[in-house]
Short mmCIF file of C-alpha atoms in Angstrom, two decimals:
data_model
loop_
_atom_site.label_atom_id
_atom_site.label_comp_id
_atom_site.label_asym_id
_atom_site.label_seq_id
_atom_site.Cartn_x
_atom_site.Cartn_y
_atom_site.Cartn_z
CA MET A 317 123.35 27.82 243.74
CA PRO A 318 123.28 24.03 241.96
CA THR A 319 125.69 23.83 238.99
CA ILE A 320 123.99 21.53 236.54
CA LEU A 321 124.96 20.14 233.44
CA GLY A 322 122.83 19.65 230.20
CA ILE A 323 122.42 17.37 227.07
CA GLU A 324 120.44 18.14 223.67
CA THR A 325 120.72 15.33 221.39
CA SER A 326 116.76 15.66 220.34
CA CYS A 327 117.24 16.00 216.69
CA ASP A 328 120.77 16.90 214.68
CA GLU A 329 122.59 18.95 216.91
CA THR A 330 124.72 17.01 219.57
CA ALA A 331 125.33 19.50 222.49
CA CYS A 332 126.22 20.04 226.04
CA ALA A 333 126.31 23.06 228.05
CA VAL A 334 126.80 23.77 232.34
CA TYR A 335 125.04 26.07 233.64
CA ASP A 336 125.78 27.57 237.35
CA GLY A 337 122.97 29.42 239.83
CA ASP A 338 125.51 32.22 241.09
CA ARG A 339 127.43 32.67 237.57
CA GLY A 340 125.34 31.29 235.00
CA LEU A 341 126.17 29.67 232.09
CA LEU A 342 129.71 28.51 231.75
CA ALA A 343 130.91 26.63 228.65
CA HIS A 344 128.91 25.23 226.01
CA ARG A 345 129.25 23.50 223.21
CA LEU A 346 127.64 22.10 219.99
CA HIS A 347 128.69 19.92 216.70
CA SER A 348 125.34 20.06 213.88
CA GLN A 349 124.94 17.38 211.27
CA VAL A 350 123.25 19.45 208.74
CA ASP A 351 126.22 18.74 206.22
CA LEU A 352 125.45 15.05 206.85
CA HIS A 353 121.96 15.04 206.29
CA ALA A 354 122.36 17.72 203.64
CA ARG A 355 122.49 15.46 200.81
CA TYR A 356 119.31 13.42 201.88
CA GLY A 357 117.28 17.00 201.84
CA GLY A 358 116.06 16.47 205.58
CA VAL A 359 116.91 14.61 208.64
CA VAL A 360 117.65 11.00 208.50
CA PRO A 361 116.76 9.37 212.39
CA GLU A 362 119.28 6.79 212.01
CA LEU A 363 122.40 8.31 210.87
CA ALA A 364 121.56 10.84 212.91
CA SER A 365 121.63 8.74 216.19
CA ARG A 366 124.59 7.80 214.87
CA ASP A 367 126.35 10.57 214.61
CA HIS A 368 125.01 11.81 218.49
CA VAL A 369 126.88 8.42 219.75
CA ALA A 370 130.27 9.21 217.85
CA ARG A 371 130.13 13.03 219.64
CA VAL A 372 128.88 13.31 222.41
CA ALA A 373 131.31 12.15 224.52
CA PRO A 374 133.90 14.57 223.40
CA LEU A 375 132.03 16.99 223.33
CA LEU A 376 131.14 15.99 226.82
CA ARG A 377 134.45 16.12 227.76
CA GLU A 378 135.57 20.05 226.12
CA THR A 379 132.54 20.93 227.37
CA LEU A 380 133.78 20.34 230.61
CA ALA A 381 136.98 21.73 230.33
CA ALA A 382 136.14 24.71 228.92
CA ALA A 383 134.31 25.23 232.19
CA GLY A 384 136.72 24.89 234.44
CA ILE A 385 134.99 21.96 236.66
CA GLY A 386 134.79 18.01 236.63
CA PHE A 387 131.95 16.19 237.24
CA GLY A 388 132.46 15.64 240.64
CA ASP A 389 131.31 19.25 240.64
CA LEU A 390 128.40 19.02 238.80
CA ASP A 391 124.98 18.72 240.72
CA GLY A 392 122.37 17.55 238.36
CA VAL A 393 122.52 16.32 235.21
CA ALA A 394 119.46 17.41 232.44
CA TYR A 395 119.09 15.58 229.11
CA THR A 396 116.70 16.46 226.69
CA ALA A 397 113.90 13.47 227.61
CA GLY A 398 111.22 14.90 224.19
CA PRO A 399 109.71 15.44 222.36
CA GLY A 400 112.06 14.63 219.53
CA LEU A 401 113.52 11.83 217.17
CA ILE A 402 113.26 8.48 219.62
CA GLY A 403 116.92 7.00 219.11
CA ALA A 404 118.52 10.58 219.13
CA LEU A 405 117.18 10.87 222.44
CA MET A 406 117.81 7.79 223.76
CA VAL A 407 121.86 8.64 223.24
CA GLY A 408 121.40 11.71 225.29
CA ALA A 409 119.06 9.92 227.91
CA ALA A 410 121.60 6.67 228.13
CA VAL A 411 124.51 9.46 228.75
CA GLY A 412 123.27 11.54 231.47
CA ALA A 413 121.70 8.73 232.95
CA GLY A 414 125.01 6.87 233.46
CA ILE A 415 126.66 10.63 234.93
CA ALA A 416 124.10 10.48 237.20
CA THR A 417 124.39 7.35 238.35
CA ALA A 418 128.06 6.70 238.28
CA HIS A 419 128.81 10.48 240.77
CA GLY A 420 125.29 9.85 243.21
CA LEU A 421 123.70 13.71 240.82
CA PRO A 422 120.02 13.93 240.30
CA LEU A 423 119.07 13.24 236.96
CA ILE A 424 116.67 15.95 235.54
CA PRO A 425 114.66 15.67 232.58
CA VAL A 426 113.31 18.07 230.16
CA HIS A 427 110.53 18.28 227.52
CA HIS A 428 112.49 20.56 224.69
CA MET A 429 110.21 23.18 223.94
CA GLU A 430 110.37 24.62 227.61
CA GLY A 431 113.96 24.49 227.30
CA HIS A 432 113.09 26.97 224.34
CA LEU A 433 110.37 28.63 226.74
CA LEU A 434 113.19 29.42 229.18
CA ALA A 435 116.26 30.31 226.81
CA PRO A 436 115.43 34.25 227.26
CA MET A 437 116.08 33.31 230.88
CA LEU A 438 120.20 33.01 229.80
CA GLU A 439 120.00 36.83 229.01
CA SER A 440 120.19 39.43 231.23
CA PRO A 441 118.07 40.79 232.80
CA ALA A 442 115.85 38.27 231.57
CA PRO A 443 112.04 38.15 231.77
CA GLN A 444 109.87 38.12 234.88
CA PHE A 445 106.64 35.68 234.79
CA PRO A 446 103.66 35.99 233.69
CA PHE A 447 104.77 36.55 230.10
CA THR A 448 102.97 35.31 226.81
CA ALA A 449 105.20 33.43 225.10
CA LEU A 450 105.63 32.82 220.81
CA LEU A 451 107.40 28.99 220.01
CA VAL A 452 108.46 29.27 216.27
CA SER A 453 110.59 26.55 214.50
CA GLY A 454 110.92 23.64 212.71
CA GLY A 455 108.05 21.43 214.06
CA HIS A 456 106.30 23.52 216.17
CA THR A 457 103.83 26.84 216.02
CA LEU A 458 102.56 27.95 219.45
CA LEU A 459 101.65 30.60 221.59
CA ILE A 460 101.53 29.75 225.16
CA ALA A 461 100.33 32.19 228.41
CA VAL A 462 102.71 31.56 230.89
CA GLU A 463 102.29 32.04 234.44
CA GLY A 464 105.53 30.11 235.84
CA VAL A 465 107.37 27.19 235.49
CA GLY A 466 105.43 24.66 234.61
CA ARG A 467 102.15 26.35 234.04
CA TYR A 468 101.54 26.76 230.97
CA THR A 469 98.42 27.35 228.93
CA LEU A 470 98.07 26.48 225.26
CA LEU A 471 96.43 29.58 223.27
CA GLY A 472 97.13 29.13 219.23
CA GLU A 473 99.04 26.06 217.61
CA SER A 474 99.74 25.52 213.72
CA LEU A 475 97.03 23.41 212.32
CA ASP A 476 98.72 21.89 209.86
CA ASP A 477 102.44 22.99 208.92
CA ALA A 478 104.75 24.66 211.34
CA VAL A 479 106.56 27.90 210.13
CA GLY A 480 109.40 26.39 210.02
CA GLU A 481 108.28 23.71 207.95
CA ALA A 482 106.41 26.15 206.21
CA PHE A 483 110.08 28.49 205.41
CA ASP A 484 112.19 24.91 204.72
CA LYS A 485 109.19 23.56 201.85
CA THR A 486 109.33 27.07 200.59
CA ALA A 487 112.46 27.43 200.03
CA LYS A 488 113.19 24.08 198.63
CA LEU A 489 109.91 25.22 195.82
CA LEU A 490 112.60 28.27 195.20
CA GLY A 491 115.64 25.39 195.16
CA LEU A 492 117.83 26.67 197.64
CA PRO A 493 119.94 23.79 199.55
CA TYR A 494 119.07 22.44 203.11
CA PRO A 495 118.52 23.23 205.74
CA GLY A 496 115.94 26.07 203.73
CA GLY A 497 114.70 28.44 205.84
CA PRO A 498 117.76 30.65 206.95
CA HIS A 499 118.93 30.97 202.96
CA LEU A 500 115.36 31.55 202.14
CA ALA A 501 115.94 34.46 204.21
CA ARG A 502 118.72 35.91 203.34
CA LEU A 503 117.25 35.48 199.39
CA ALA A 504 114.44 37.78 200.92
CA GLU A 505 116.94 40.29 201.81
CA ARG A 506 117.45 40.91 198.22
CA GLY A 507 114.04 41.07 197.46
CA GLN A 508 111.29 44.02 196.84
CA PRO A 509 108.39 44.35 199.47
CA GLY A 510 105.08 44.12 197.29
CA VAL A 511 106.17 42.32 194.33
CA PHE A 512 104.61 39.34 194.87
CA LYS A 513 101.08 40.11 197.83
CA PHE A 514 100.41 36.24 199.70
CA PRO A 515 97.22 35.67 201.84
CA ARG A 516 97.94 36.35 206.10
CA PRO A 517 96.64 33.01 206.99
CA MET A 518 93.26 32.89 209.50
CA THR A 519 93.78 36.68 210.61
CA ASP A 520 90.63 37.78 208.41
CA ARG A 521 88.60 34.96 211.37
CA PRO A 522 88.95 35.28 215.93
CA GLY A 523 91.20 33.20 217.44
CA LEU A 524 94.80 32.52 217.81
CA ASP A 525 95.50 29.16 215.01
CA PHE A 526 97.97 29.34 212.73
CA SER A 527 97.46 27.21 209.21
CA PHE A 528 100.62 27.80 206.50
CA SER A 529 100.14 24.98 204.44
CA GLY A 530 97.62 26.93 202.28
CA LEU A 531 100.26 29.89 201.98
CA LYS A 532 102.85 27.19 200.39
CA THR A 533 99.97 26.18 198.01
CA ALA A 534 100.10 30.11 196.94
CA VAL A 535 103.82 30.67 196.46
CA LEU A 536 103.19 27.15 194.49
CA VAL A 537 100.92 28.25 192.37
CA ALA A 538 102.96 32.09 192.05
CA MET A 539 106.53 30.16 191.16
CA PRO A 540 105.65 30.66 187.24
CA ARG A 541 106.23 34.81 187.28
CA ALA A 542 109.90 34.28 188.76
CA ARG A 543 111.22 34.10 186.24
CA ASP A 544 114.55 34.59 187.39
CA ASP A 545 117.12 35.29 190.53
CA VAL A 546 115.45 38.71 190.67
CA GLY A 547 111.77 37.52 190.56
CA ARG A 548 112.60 34.60 193.03
CA ALA A 549 113.91 37.17 195.44
CA ASP A 550 111.21 39.02 195.22
CA LEU A 551 108.97 36.08 195.71
CA ALA A 552 110.33 35.32 199.08
CA ARG A 553 110.16 38.61 200.12
CA GLY A 554 106.28 38.70 199.65
CA PHE A 555 106.25 35.02 201.61
CA GLU A 556 108.96 36.49 204.74
CA GLU A 557 106.39 39.50 204.72
CA ALA A 558 103.48 37.36 204.88
CA VAL A 559 104.74 34.89 207.65
CA THR A 560 105.76 37.74 209.82
CA ASP A 561 102.90 39.82 209.59
CA THR A 562 101.08 36.81 210.68
CA LEU A 563 102.78 36.11 213.58
CA THR A 564 103.16 39.57 214.43
CA ILE A 565 98.80 39.55 213.93
CA LYS A 566 98.22 36.47 216.32
CA CYS A 567 100.84 38.00 218.94
CA GLU A 568 99.52 41.33 219.25
CA ARG A 569 96.34 39.49 220.04
CA ALA A 570 97.43 36.94 222.40
CA LEU A 571 98.85 40.11 224.21
CA ALA A 572 95.33 41.94 224.49
CA GLN A 573 93.50 38.06 225.47
CA THR A 574 96.03 37.15 228.50
CA GLY A 575 96.68 40.89 229.74
CA HIS A 576 100.14 40.54 229.88
CA ARG A 577 103.19 43.39 228.94
CA THR A 578 105.70 40.68 228.44
CA LEU A 579 106.60 38.73 225.39
CA ILE A 580 109.24 36.01 224.45
CA VAL A 581 109.51 34.88 221.16
CA ALA A 582 112.01 31.65 221.41
CA GLY A 583 112.75 28.87 218.76
CA GLY A 584 114.44 28.42 215.23
CA VAL A 585 112.37 30.45 213.32
CA GLY A 586 112.85 33.51 216.56
CA ALA A 587 117.01 34.02 215.01
CA ASN A 588 114.67 35.47 211.29
CA LEU A 589 115.65 39.31 211.64
CA ARG A 590 112.31 40.83 210.07
CA LEU A 591 110.24 38.85 212.89
CA ARG A 592 112.29 40.63 215.13
CA ALA A 593 112.29 43.96 213.28
CA LYS A 594 108.51 43.06 213.42
CA LEU A 595 107.49 42.35 216.85
CA ARG A 596 109.95 45.22 218.45
CA ALA A 597 108.22 48.05 216.02
CA ARG A 598 104.51 46.56 217.21
CA CYS A 599 106.05 45.99 221.19
CA GLU A 600 107.52 49.18 221.31
CA GLN A 601 103.96 50.86 220.03
CA LEU A 602 102.23 48.83 222.10
CA GLY A 603 104.59 49.27 225.02
CA ILE A 604 105.50 45.94 225.31
CA SER A 605 108.06 44.55 227.01
CA LEU A 606 109.90 42.09 224.04
CA PHE A 607 112.67 39.67 225.01
CA PHE A 608 114.54 37.33 222.96
CA PRO A 609 117.17 34.64 223.02
CA ARG A 610 120.64 35.83 221.46
CA ALA A 611 120.13 33.56 218.23
CA GLU A 612 123.02 31.10 218.58
CA PHE A 613 120.16 29.43 221.49
CA CYS A 614 117.44 29.98 219.13
CA THR A 615 117.85 26.67 217.28
CA ASP A 616 118.51 23.82 219.57
CA ASN A 617 120.99 23.48 222.20
CA ALA A 618 121.91 22.82 225.24
CA ALA A 619 122.46 25.67 226.86
CA MET A 620 119.30 26.14 227.03
CA ILE A 621 118.12 22.35 228.47
CA ALA A 622 121.19 22.76 231.22
CA CYS A 623 119.15 26.64 232.06
CA ALA A 624 115.65 24.37 232.34
CA GLY A 625 117.60 21.90 234.37
CA TRP A 626 118.90 23.98 236.60
CA ILE A 627 115.73 26.62 236.96
CA ARG A 628 113.73 22.59 238.00
CA HIS A 629 116.07 21.85 239.88
CA ARG A 630 116.06 25.11 242.14
CA GLU A 631 111.92 25.43 242.34
CA GLY A 632 111.87 21.45 243.39
CA ARG A 633 113.94 18.80 242.41
CA PRO A 634 111.84 16.32 240.99
CA PRO A 635 111.06 12.94 242.02
CA ASP A 636 113.16 10.15 240.85
CA GLY A 637 111.46 8.20 238.41
CA PRO A 638 112.99 5.15 235.99
CA LEU A 639 114.70 7.19 232.87
CA PHE A 640 112.30 7.95 230.30
CA THR A 641 112.04 9.49 226.73
CA THR A 642 109.41 10.20 224.08
CA PRO A 643 109.21 11.59 220.93
CA ARG A 644 105.78 12.84 221.34
CA TRP A 645 105.03 15.01 224.21
CA PRO A 646 102.75 17.97 224.85
CA LEU A 647 103.70 20.78 226.29
CA SER A 648 100.40 21.30 228.14
CA THR A 649 100.83 18.33 229.99
CA LEU A 650 103.57 19.14 232.58
CA ALA A 651 103.50 20.02 235.84
CA PRO A 652 104.53 22.99 237.81
CA PRO A 653 107.78 21.13 240.11
CA PRO A 654 107.31 19.80 243.09
CA GLN A 655 108.32 22.31 246.26
CA GLY A 656 110.68 20.55 248.17
#
């Protein structure tokens, strides 16, 4: 079975991994740029690109050494082609293309969100097709019907802020440091339920789309009532309850619409413990199989890119073509792998 090197540089993590079809994930390494961007309160694209350039070669050497292999043992190189920051994407693409060209290997462009979508395949047991997927990250909130690799039907998406953006913006309102989502979740653990009651957006009407901008506004209006640390914790708890309830309601609707008996949840917000607990309880009630990647593979990483590249390579090598990167790339435009 092929051995695939994965490279991820779509935003503010530099990551490398090696995935083998027989032995699974052999090694993965990641460098986070959180400290670099924290002083600015968000990702600075130019700084992100420069840091990728400085970090990727040492990470590659470290990853291959940990896997116990050399470039000559690889059967392909997968890289994140998009979506993402174009300068950051170009770093991983150029490094991947250089390795592939030097060693006569196929170069496999991977859609970043397909990487997240297939991340649960890194676990054992892995989900089986078909399934319904909830992809929740800083830039995306998607419900997708998945019939197979590249066979994706968009069921619903955010009409404004992605759920991860809503977490980060609400955290900023509460004066929490960057990146705000994990800090808000930790603050919410100390809060009391029911003190702040926020709407569950777009759950009072049919459909599977999301909207979180109004929820952020509701938090802003409620801020004067959060006068101390206890009040801020209660407000964070109310916000998190509203978001996780909304996502749970929409997932149940999507499962009813598709008839699937399996739900997978991936993306950075998929690591949220309250969301996991609510979905797990509801899926148990409904008799639905639920799959998450482990927390470290919810956020951006190269293990998911290597795994997705391996799956694409296994199901049909992509035709050779020009190296490409793209900052915008709708998941719905992906095609199944060519056979043969």
